[in-house]
PDB file of C-alpha atoms and ligand atoms in Angstrom:
ATOM      1  CA  MET A   2      41.867 -46.880 -27.206  1.00 61.00           C
ATOM      2  CA  ARG A   3      40.936 -50.435 -28.209  1.00 73.00           C
ATOM      3  CA  LEU A   4      39.027 -50.266 -32.026  1.00 83.00           C
ATOM      4  CA  ARG A   5      37.825 -53.441 -33.249  1.00 84.00           C
ATOM      5  CA  LYS A   6      39.407 -53.993 -36.099  1.00 86.00           C
ATOM      6  CA  LYS A   7      36.600 -53.247 -39.588  1.00 85.00           C
ATOM      7  CA  LYS A   8      36.968 -55.413 -42.922  1.00 90.00           C
ATOM      8  CA  TRP A   9      35.980 -52.384 -44.764  1.00 94.00           C
ATOM      9  CA  ALA A  10      38.944 -50.608 -43.859  1.00 95.00           C
ATOM     10  CA  SER A  11      41.319 -51.534 -46.297  1.00 95.00           C
ATOM     11  CA  PRO A  12      39.429 -51.674 -49.639  1.00 96.00           C
ATOM     12  CA  LEU A  13      38.028 -47.946 -48.770  1.00 97.00           C
ATOM     13  CA  ILE A  14      41.342 -46.764 -48.159  1.00 97.00           C
ATOM     14  CA  LYS A  15      42.536 -47.730 -51.208  1.00 97.00           C
ATOM     15  CA  GLU A  16      38.990 -46.176 -52.804  1.00 97.00           C
ATOM     16  CA  TYR A  17      39.947 -43.170 -51.261  1.00 96.00           C
ATOM     17  CA  THR A  18      43.842 -43.216 -52.055  1.00 96.00           C
ATOM     18  CA  GLY A  19      44.254 -39.700 -53.808  1.00 94.00           C
ATOM     19  CA  VAL A  20      41.627 -37.998 -53.035  1.00 95.00           C
ATOM     20  CA  PHE A  21      41.319 -37.713 -49.328  1.00 97.00           C
ATOM     21  CA  VAL A  22      44.167 -40.947 -48.568  1.00 98.00           C
ATOM     22  CA  LEU A  23      47.710 -40.043 -49.476  1.00 98.00           C
ATOM     23  CA  GLU A  24      50.209 -42.565 -49.471  1.00 96.00           C
ATOM     24  CA  ASN A  25      53.456 -41.469 -47.754  1.00 94.00           C
ATOM     25  CA  ALA A  26      55.412 -40.754 -51.303  1.00 92.00           C
ATOM     26  CA  MET A  27      52.577 -38.302 -52.162  1.00 93.00           C
ATOM     27  CA  LEU A  28      53.555 -35.953 -49.319  1.00 92.00           C
ATOM     28  CA  GLU A  29      56.777 -34.101 -50.301  1.00 91.00           C
ATOM     29  CA  LYS A  30      54.790 -33.479 -53.648  1.00 93.00           C
ATOM     30  CA  GLU A  31      51.822 -32.097 -51.951  1.00 95.00           C
ATOM     31  CA  ILE A  32      52.789 -29.641 -49.487  1.00 97.00           C
ATOM     32  CA  LYS A  33      53.538 -25.935 -50.874  1.00 97.00           C
ATOM     33  CA  ILE A  34      55.454 -24.003 -49.047  1.00 97.00           C
ATOM     34  CA  ASN A  35      53.585 -21.368 -49.925  1.00 97.00           C
ATOM     35  CA  GLN A  36      50.696 -22.207 -48.870  1.00 98.00           C
ATOM     36  CA  ILE A  37      49.303 -22.233 -45.202  1.00 98.00           C
ATOM     37  CA  ASN A  38      49.668 -25.697 -44.164  1.00 98.00           C
ATOM     38  CA  ALA A  39      48.628 -27.725 -41.081  1.00 98.00           C
ATOM     39  CA  LEU A  40      49.765 -31.032 -39.425  1.00 98.00           C
ATOM     40  CA  GLU A  41      47.338 -33.325 -36.826  1.00 98.00           C
ATOM     41  CA  ILE A  42      49.331 -36.290 -35.742  1.00 98.00           C
ATOM     42  CA  GLY A  43      47.435 -38.487 -33.982  1.00 98.00           C
ATOM     43  CA  ALA A  44      44.333 -37.597 -36.480  1.00 98.00           C
ATOM     44  CA  GLY A  45      42.194 -40.709 -34.246  1.00 98.00           C
ATOM     45  CA  LYS A  46      38.677 -40.436 -35.809  1.00 98.00           C
ATOM     46  CA  GLY A  47      38.898 -37.395 -37.286  1.00 98.00           C
ATOM     47  CA  GLY A  48      36.543 -34.873 -35.716  1.00 98.00           C
ATOM     48  CA  PHE A  49      39.262 -32.277 -35.145  1.00 98.00           C
ATOM     49  CA  ILE A  50      40.934 -31.916 -38.117  1.00 98.00           C
ATOM     50  CA  VAL A  51      37.357 -32.288 -40.363  1.00 98.00           C
ATOM     51  CA  GLY A  52      36.083 -29.545 -38.291  1.00 98.00           C
ATOM     52  CA  MET A  53      38.969 -27.415 -38.659  1.00 98.00           C
ATOM     53  CA  ALA A  54      38.991 -27.952 -42.310  1.00 98.00           C
ATOM     54  CA  LYS A  55      35.294 -26.317 -42.534  1.00 97.00           C
ATOM     55  CA  LYS A  56      35.894 -23.345 -40.301  1.00 97.00           C
ATOM     56  CA  HIS A  57      39.447 -22.871 -42.189  1.00 98.00           C
ATOM     57  CA  LYS A  58      38.860 -23.234 -45.619  1.00 97.00           C
ATOM     58  CA  ASN A  59      42.365 -21.070 -46.545  1.00 98.00           C
ATOM     59  CA  VAL A  60      44.328 -23.392 -44.693  1.00 98.00           C
ATOM     60  CA  ASN A  61      45.408 -27.021 -45.663  1.00 98.00           C
ATOM     61  CA  PHE A  62      44.884 -29.709 -43.402  1.00 98.00           C
ATOM     62  CA  TYR A  63      47.066 -33.151 -43.476  1.00 98.00           C
ATOM     63  CA  GLY A  64      45.954 -36.086 -40.510  1.00 98.00           C
ATOM     64  CA  ILE A  65      48.578 -38.170 -39.802  1.00 98.00           C
ATOM     65  CA  GLU A  66      47.150 -41.788 -38.067  1.00 98.00           C
ATOM     66  CA  GLN A  67      48.496 -44.883 -37.756  1.00 98.00           C
ATOM     67  CA  ASN A  68      45.439 -46.866 -36.306  1.00 97.00           C
ATOM     68  CA  GLN A  69      43.792 -48.193 -39.504  1.00 96.00           C
ATOM     69  CA  SER A  70      40.205 -48.603 -37.406  1.00 96.00           C
ATOM     70  CA  ALA A  71      40.571 -44.927 -36.484  1.00 97.00           C
ATOM     71  CA  PHE A  72      41.840 -44.259 -39.456  1.00 98.00           C
ATOM     72  CA  ALA A  73      39.528 -45.453 -41.681  1.00 97.00           C
ATOM     73  CA  LEU A  74      36.526 -43.534 -39.303  1.00 97.00           C
ATOM     74  CA  CYS A  75      38.145 -40.334 -39.752  1.00 98.00           C
ATOM     75  CA  LEU A  76      38.211 -41.075 -44.080  1.00 98.00           C
ATOM     76  CA  LYS A  77      34.389 -41.991 -43.262  1.00 97.00           C
ATOM     77  CA  LYS A  78      34.033 -39.062 -41.297  1.00 97.00           C
ATOM     78  CA  LEU A  79      35.561 -37.252 -44.845  1.00 97.00           C
ATOM     79  CA  ILE A  80      33.430 -39.025 -47.260  1.00 97.00           C
ATOM     80  CA  ASN A  81      29.947 -38.504 -45.419  1.00 96.00           C
ATOM     81  CA  GLU A  82      30.675 -34.471 -45.778  1.00 96.00           C
ATOM     82  CA  GLU A  83      27.876 -32.959 -47.520  1.00 92.00           C
ATOM     83  CA  GLU A  84      29.873 -30.770 -48.817  1.00 89.00           C
ATOM     84  CA  GLN A  85      33.766 -32.267 -50.510  1.00 91.00           C
ATOM     85  CA  LEU A  86      36.275 -30.477 -48.219  1.00 97.00           C
ATOM     86  CA  SER A  87      39.148 -30.019 -50.561  1.00 97.00           C
ATOM     87  CA  ASN A  88      41.711 -29.323 -48.054  1.00 98.00           C
ATOM     88  CA  VAL A  89      42.137 -32.046 -46.144  1.00 98.00           C
ATOM     89  CA  LYS A  90      44.125 -34.662 -46.793  1.00 98.00           C
ATOM     90  CA  ILE A  91      45.222 -38.196 -44.633  1.00 98.00           C
ATOM     91  CA  ILE A  92      48.344 -40.476 -43.927  1.00 98.00           C
ATOM     92  CA  ARG A  93      47.767 -43.607 -42.679  1.00 98.00           C
ATOM     93  CA  SER A  94      51.358 -43.937 -40.948  1.00 98.00           C
ATOM     94  CA  ASP A  95      53.603 -44.101 -37.879  1.00 98.00           C
ATOM     95  CA  VAL A  96      54.569 -40.354 -37.776  1.00 98.00           C
ATOM     96  CA  ASN A  97      58.364 -41.281 -37.714  1.00 98.00           C
ATOM     97  CA  ASP A  98      58.090 -43.119 -41.239  1.00 97.00           C
ATOM     98  CA  VAL A  99      56.808 -40.120 -42.766  1.00 97.00           C
ATOM     99  CA  ILE A 100      57.789 -36.909 -41.187  1.00 98.00           C
ATOM    100  CA  GLU A 101      61.264 -37.324 -43.317  1.00 97.00           C
ATOM    101  CA  LEU A 102      59.408 -36.797 -46.200  1.00 96.00           C
ATOM    102  CA  ILE A 103      58.229 -33.291 -44.893  1.00 97.00           C
ATOM    103  CA  LYS A 104      60.121 -30.466 -46.545  1.00 97.00           C
ATOM    104  CA  ASP A 105      61.898 -28.113 -44.558  1.00 97.00           C
ATOM    105  CA  GLU A 106      59.997 -25.234 -43.458  1.00 98.00           C
ATOM    106  CA  SER A 107      56.805 -25.956 -45.023  1.00 98.00           C
ATOM    107  CA  ILE A 108      54.469 -26.738 -42.031  1.00 98.00           C
ATOM    108  CA  ASP A 109      52.512 -23.406 -40.420  1.00 98.00           C
ATOM    109  CA  THR A 110      51.282 -25.536 -37.784  1.00 98.00           C
ATOM    110  CA  ILE A 111      51.377 -28.769 -35.716  1.00 99.00           C
ATOM    111  CA  TYR A 112      48.743 -29.584 -33.479  1.00 99.00           C
ATOM    112  CA  LEU A 113      49.463 -32.668 -31.176  1.00 99.00           C
ATOM    113  CA  ASN A 114      45.937 -33.515 -28.900  1.00 98.00           C
ATOM    114  CA  PHE A 115      45.449 -36.150 -26.345  1.00 98.00           C
ATOM    115  CA  SER A 116      48.726 -37.798 -27.633  1.00 98.00           C
ATOM    116  CA  ASP A 117      49.202 -41.330 -25.902  1.00 98.00           C
ATOM    117  CA  PRO A 118      51.226 -40.535 -22.117  1.00 98.00           C
ATOM    118  CA  TRP A 119      52.925 -43.256 -22.086  1.00 98.00           C
ATOM    119  CA  PRO A 120      53.400 -42.969 -18.112  1.00 98.00           C
ATOM    120  CA  LYS A 121      56.355 -45.441 -18.002  1.00 98.00           C
ATOM    121  CA  SER A 122      59.707 -43.945 -18.165  1.00 98.00           C
ATOM    122  CA  ARG A 123      61.220 -46.516 -19.992  1.00 98.00           C
ATOM    123  CA  HIS A 124      58.597 -45.762 -22.842  1.00 98.00           C
ATOM    124  CA  HIS A 125      58.832 -41.490 -22.522  1.00 98.00           C
ATOM    125  CA  LYS A 126      60.822 -41.806 -25.659  1.00 98.00           C
ATOM    126  CA  ARG A 127      57.532 -42.801 -27.385  1.00 98.00           C
ATOM    127  CA  ARG A 128      55.847 -40.053 -26.916  1.00 98.00           C
ATOM    128  CA  LEU A 129      55.082 -37.522 -29.317  1.00 98.00           C
ATOM    129  CA  THR A 130      56.323 -34.737 -27.589  1.00 98.00           C
ATOM    130  CA  TYR A 131      59.549 -36.001 -26.672  1.00 98.00           C
ATOM    131  CA  PRO A 132      62.804 -33.848 -27.479  1.00 98.00           C
ATOM    132  CA  LEU A 133      63.725 -35.838 -30.148  1.00 98.00           C
ATOM    133  CA  MET A 134      60.534 -35.589 -31.564  1.00 98.00           C
ATOM    134  CA  LEU A 135      60.780 -31.865 -31.051  1.00 98.00           C
ATOM    135  CA  ASP A 136      63.763 -31.390 -33.024  1.00 98.00           C
ATOM    136  CA  LYS A 137      62.077 -33.146 -35.922  1.00 98.00           C
ATOM    137  CA  TYR A 138      59.039 -30.823 -35.681  1.00 98.00           C
ATOM    138  CA  LYS A 139      61.235 -27.641 -35.646  1.00 98.00           C
ATOM    139  CA  ARG A 140      62.768 -28.720 -39.089  1.00 98.00           C
ATOM    140  CA  ILE A 141      59.592 -28.724 -40.838  1.00 98.00           C
ATOM    141  CA  LEU A 142      58.214 -25.729 -39.095  1.00 98.00           C
ATOM    142  CA  LYS A 143      58.075 -22.253 -40.865  1.00 98.00           C
ATOM    143  CA  LYS A 144      59.826 -19.739 -39.020  1.00 97.00           C
ATOM    144  CA  GLU A 145      57.403 -18.379 -37.262  1.00 97.00           C
ATOM    145  CA  GLY A 146      55.425 -21.978 -37.174  1.00 98.00           C
ATOM    146  CA  LYS A 147      53.924 -23.300 -33.874  1.00 98.00           C
ATOM    147  CA  ILE A 148      52.629 -26.629 -31.793  1.00 98.00           C
ATOM    148  CA  PHE A 149      49.726 -26.441 -30.281  1.00 98.00           C
ATOM    149  CA  PHE A 150      49.411 -28.991 -27.513  1.00 99.00           C
ATOM    150  CA  LYS A 151      46.259 -30.118 -25.971  1.00 98.00           C
ATOM    151  CA  THR A 152      45.644 -32.939 -23.008  1.00 98.00           C
ATOM    152  CA  ASP A 153      43.844 -33.821 -19.511  1.00 98.00           C
ATOM    153  CA  ASN A 154      47.265 -35.653 -18.928  1.00 98.00           C
ATOM    154  CA  GLU A 155      48.859 -33.540 -15.659  1.00 98.00           C
ATOM    155  CA  LEU A 156      52.085 -35.865 -15.825  1.00 98.00           C
ATOM    156  CA  LEU A 157      52.521 -35.415 -19.600  1.00 98.00           C
ATOM    157  CA  PHE A 158      51.542 -31.643 -19.996  1.00 98.00           C
ATOM    158  CA  ASN A 159      54.234 -30.687 -17.347  1.00 98.00           C
ATOM    159  CA  ASP A 160      57.383 -32.997 -18.420  1.00 98.00           C
ATOM    160  CA  SER A 161      56.699 -31.597 -22.198  1.00 98.00           C
ATOM    161  CA  ILE A 162      56.788 -27.833 -20.584  1.00 98.00           C
ATOM    162  CA  GLU A 163      60.437 -29.254 -19.486  1.00 98.00           C
ATOM    163  CA  TYR A 164      60.544 -31.005 -23.384  1.00 98.00           C
ATOM    164  CA  PHE A 165      60.099 -27.601 -24.567  1.00 98.00           C
ATOM    165  CA  LYS A 166      61.997 -25.660 -22.708  1.00 98.00           C
ATOM    166  CA  GLU A 167      65.140 -28.156 -23.250  1.00 98.00           C
ATOM    167  CA  LYS A 168      64.849 -27.456 -26.371  1.00 98.00           C
ATOM    168  CA  GLU A 169      64.678 -23.864 -26.501  1.00 98.00           C
ATOM    169  CA  TRP A 170      61.231 -23.246 -27.948  1.00 98.00           C
ATOM    170  CA  HIS A 171      58.514 -20.098 -26.994  1.00 98.00           C
ATOM    171  CA  PHE A 172      56.440 -20.239 -25.091  1.00 98.00           C
ATOM    172  CA  ILE A 173      52.952 -18.681 -26.126  1.00 98.00           C
ATOM    173  CA  ASN A 174      50.705 -19.374 -23.742  1.00 98.00           C
ATOM    174  CA  VAL A 175      50.542 -21.979 -21.217  1.00 98.00           C
ATOM    175  CA  ASP A 176      47.251 -23.079 -19.971  1.00 98.00           C
ATOM    176  CA  TYR A 177      46.025 -25.351 -17.124  1.00 98.00           C
ATOM    177  CA  ASP A 178      42.262 -25.425 -17.804  1.00 98.00           C
ATOM    178  CA  TYR A 179      41.619 -24.015 -21.147  1.00 98.00           C
ATOM    179  CA  GLN A 180      38.509 -23.267 -22.537  1.00 97.00           C
ATOM    180  CA  LEU A 181      38.110 -24.177 -26.017  1.00 97.00           C
ATOM    181  CA  ASP A 182      38.937 -20.868 -27.906  1.00 97.00           C
ATOM    182  CA  LYS A 183      35.871 -19.751 -30.827  1.00 96.00           C
ATOM    183  CA  ASP A 184      38.384 -21.128 -33.499  1.00 97.00           C
ATOM    184  CA  ASP A 185      39.393 -24.411 -31.863  1.00 98.00           C
ATOM    185  CA  VAL A 186      37.574 -27.751 -32.435  1.00 98.00           C
ATOM    186  CA  MET A 187      36.863 -30.158 -29.905  1.00 98.00           C
ATOM    187  CA  THR A 188      38.252 -33.612 -30.612  1.00 98.00           C
ATOM    188  CA  GLU A 189      36.927 -36.743 -29.949  1.00 98.00           C
ATOM    189  CA  TYR A 190      39.088 -37.769 -26.665  1.00 98.00           C
ATOM    190  CA  GLU A 191      38.378 -34.035 -25.563  1.00 98.00           C
ATOM    191  CA  GLU A 192      34.382 -34.594 -25.725  1.00 98.00           C
ATOM    192  CA  LYS A 193      34.573 -37.666 -23.527  1.00 98.00           C
ATOM    193  CA  PHE A 194      37.536 -36.201 -20.993  1.00 98.00           C
ATOM    194  CA  ARG A 195      34.972 -32.813 -20.588  1.00 98.00           C
ATOM    195  CA  SER A 196      31.760 -34.530 -19.727  1.00 98.00           C
ATOM    196  CA  MET A 197      33.921 -36.425 -16.927  1.00 98.00           C
ATOM    197  CA  GLY A 198      34.795 -33.466 -15.706  1.00 98.00           C
ATOM    198  CA  ASN A 199      38.316 -33.347 -16.448  1.00 98.00           C
ATOM    199  CA  LYS A 200      40.763 -30.455 -17.012  1.00 98.00           C
ATOM    200  CA  ILE A 201      41.930 -29.917 -20.149  1.00 98.00           C
ATOM    201  CA  TYR A 202      45.700 -28.583 -20.636  1.00 98.00           C
ATOM    202  CA  ARG A 203      46.571 -26.613 -23.577  1.00 98.00           C
ATOM    203  CA  LEU A 204      49.823 -25.366 -24.781  1.00 98.00           C
ATOM    204  CA  ILE A 205      51.250 -22.881 -27.724  1.00 98.00           C
ATOM    205  CA  VAL A 206      54.815 -22.998 -28.209  1.00 98.00           C
ATOM    206  CA  SER A 207      56.722 -21.043 -31.498  1.00 98.00           C
ATOM    207  CA  LYS A 208      59.951 -22.193 -32.992  1.00 97.00           C
ATOM    208  CA  GLU A 209      61.208 -18.865 -33.339  1.00 93.00           C
ATOM    209  CA  ARG A 210      60.373 -15.294 -30.722  1.00 85.00           C
TER     210      ARG A 210
HETATM  211  C1  LIG B  20      44.394 -41.015 -27.396  1.00 61.37           C
HETATM  212  S1  LIG B  20      44.455 -41.295 -29.324  1.00 61.37           S
HETATM  213  C2  LIG B  20      43.404 -39.043 -29.644  1.00 61.37           C
HETATM  214  C3  LIG B  20      43.026 -39.260 -30.801  1.00 61.37           C
HETATM  215  C4  LIG B  20      42.632 -37.660 -31.162  1.00 61.37           C
HETATM  216  N1  LIG B  20      43.875 -36.962 -31.678  1.00 61.37           N
HETATM  217  C5  LIG B  20      41.675 -36.890 -29.969  1.00 61.37           C
HETATM  218  O1  LIG B  20      42.025 -36.003 -30.034  1.00 61.37           O
HETATM  219  O2  LIG B  20      40.663 -37.511 -30.296  1.00 61.37           O
HETATM  220  C6  LIG B  20      46.083 -40.539 -29.754  1.00 61.37           C
HETATM  221  C7  LIG B  20      45.969 -41.299 -31.415  1.00 61.37           C
HETATM  222  O3  LIG B  20      47.530 -41.135 -31.539  1.00 61.37           O
HETATM  223  C8  LIG B  20      47.503 -42.132 -32.400  1.00 61.37           C
HETATM  224  N2  LIG B  20      49.010 -42.233 -32.839  1.00 61.37           N
HETATM  225  C9  LIG B  20      49.785 -42.272 -31.269  1.00 61.37           C
HETATM  226  N3  LIG B  20      51.217 -42.218 -32.383  1.00 61.37           N
HETATM  227  C10 LIG B  20      51.306 -42.044 -33.549  1.00 61.37           C
HETATM  228  C11 LIG B  20      52.473 -42.221 -34.450  1.00 61.37           C
HETATM  229  N4  LIG B  20      53.916 -42.345 -33.868  1.00 61.37           N
HETATM  230  N5  LIG B  20      52.094 -41.683 -35.284  1.00 61.37           N
HETATM  231  C12 LIG B  20      50.889 -41.927 -35.825  1.00 61.37           C
HETATM  232  N6  LIG B  20      49.665 -41.552 -35.066  1.00 61.37           N
HETATM  233  C13 LIG B  20      49.855 -42.200 -33.744  1.00 61.37           C
HETATM  234  C14 LIG B  20      47.233 -43.991 -32.035  1.00 61.37           C
HETATM  235  O4  LIG B  20      47.155 -44.353 -33.029  1.00 61.37           O
HETATM  236  C15 LIG B  20      45.645 -43.038 -31.491  1.00 61.37           C
HETATM  237  O5  LIG B  20      44.865 -42.424 -32.659  1.00 61.37           O
END
């Protein structure tokens, strides 16, 4: 996804810091272990996180997105919601620069939606499901914590299954033709791929059995 740079992005992000936008350093204090917390990595334009926050008011949603233009569009979505959502916060960062600031065993669910596939072998280590990342997710997930992973990329999906196996995650569901669950929300990429007739793959794993 190539998004044109938006002149209004930076001042808007500044204006909403502390409201919808969290600076990296705020994350550690913000996430309360005794609450239900979900993290979306690579939140893009925010359709998923905003939709999920509306559906699941008892859950605190945290969205991490590194691309400023996508992030700013996500922020706009939050601002334009009729009712102000108090259960969504977004962080503009590469997940690798911020994940260390998240407390051990503080997250209930991690969502990875249509993560970049990085098809070339020399780039596989950049994948958000790469084994090194799975160790980082294990640390921040609560004992019963889960990862939900959706993609239309068969190669990434099959490789990711191998990564999860290698790191001994417990498989809850592997779906090669996923139809949207009623408590799920379609992402912007998902909408595009479904309209093209692509199959959607979905994996649910948990940290412990
Ligand atoms: C293919 S898009 C999917 C966007 C959205 N999840 C969807 O399904 O519509 C992948 C998104 O992940 C973001 N991303 C990729 N690697 C990231 C990283 N290491 N940290 C934070 N965001 C990342 C990209 O900037 C991009 O917006």
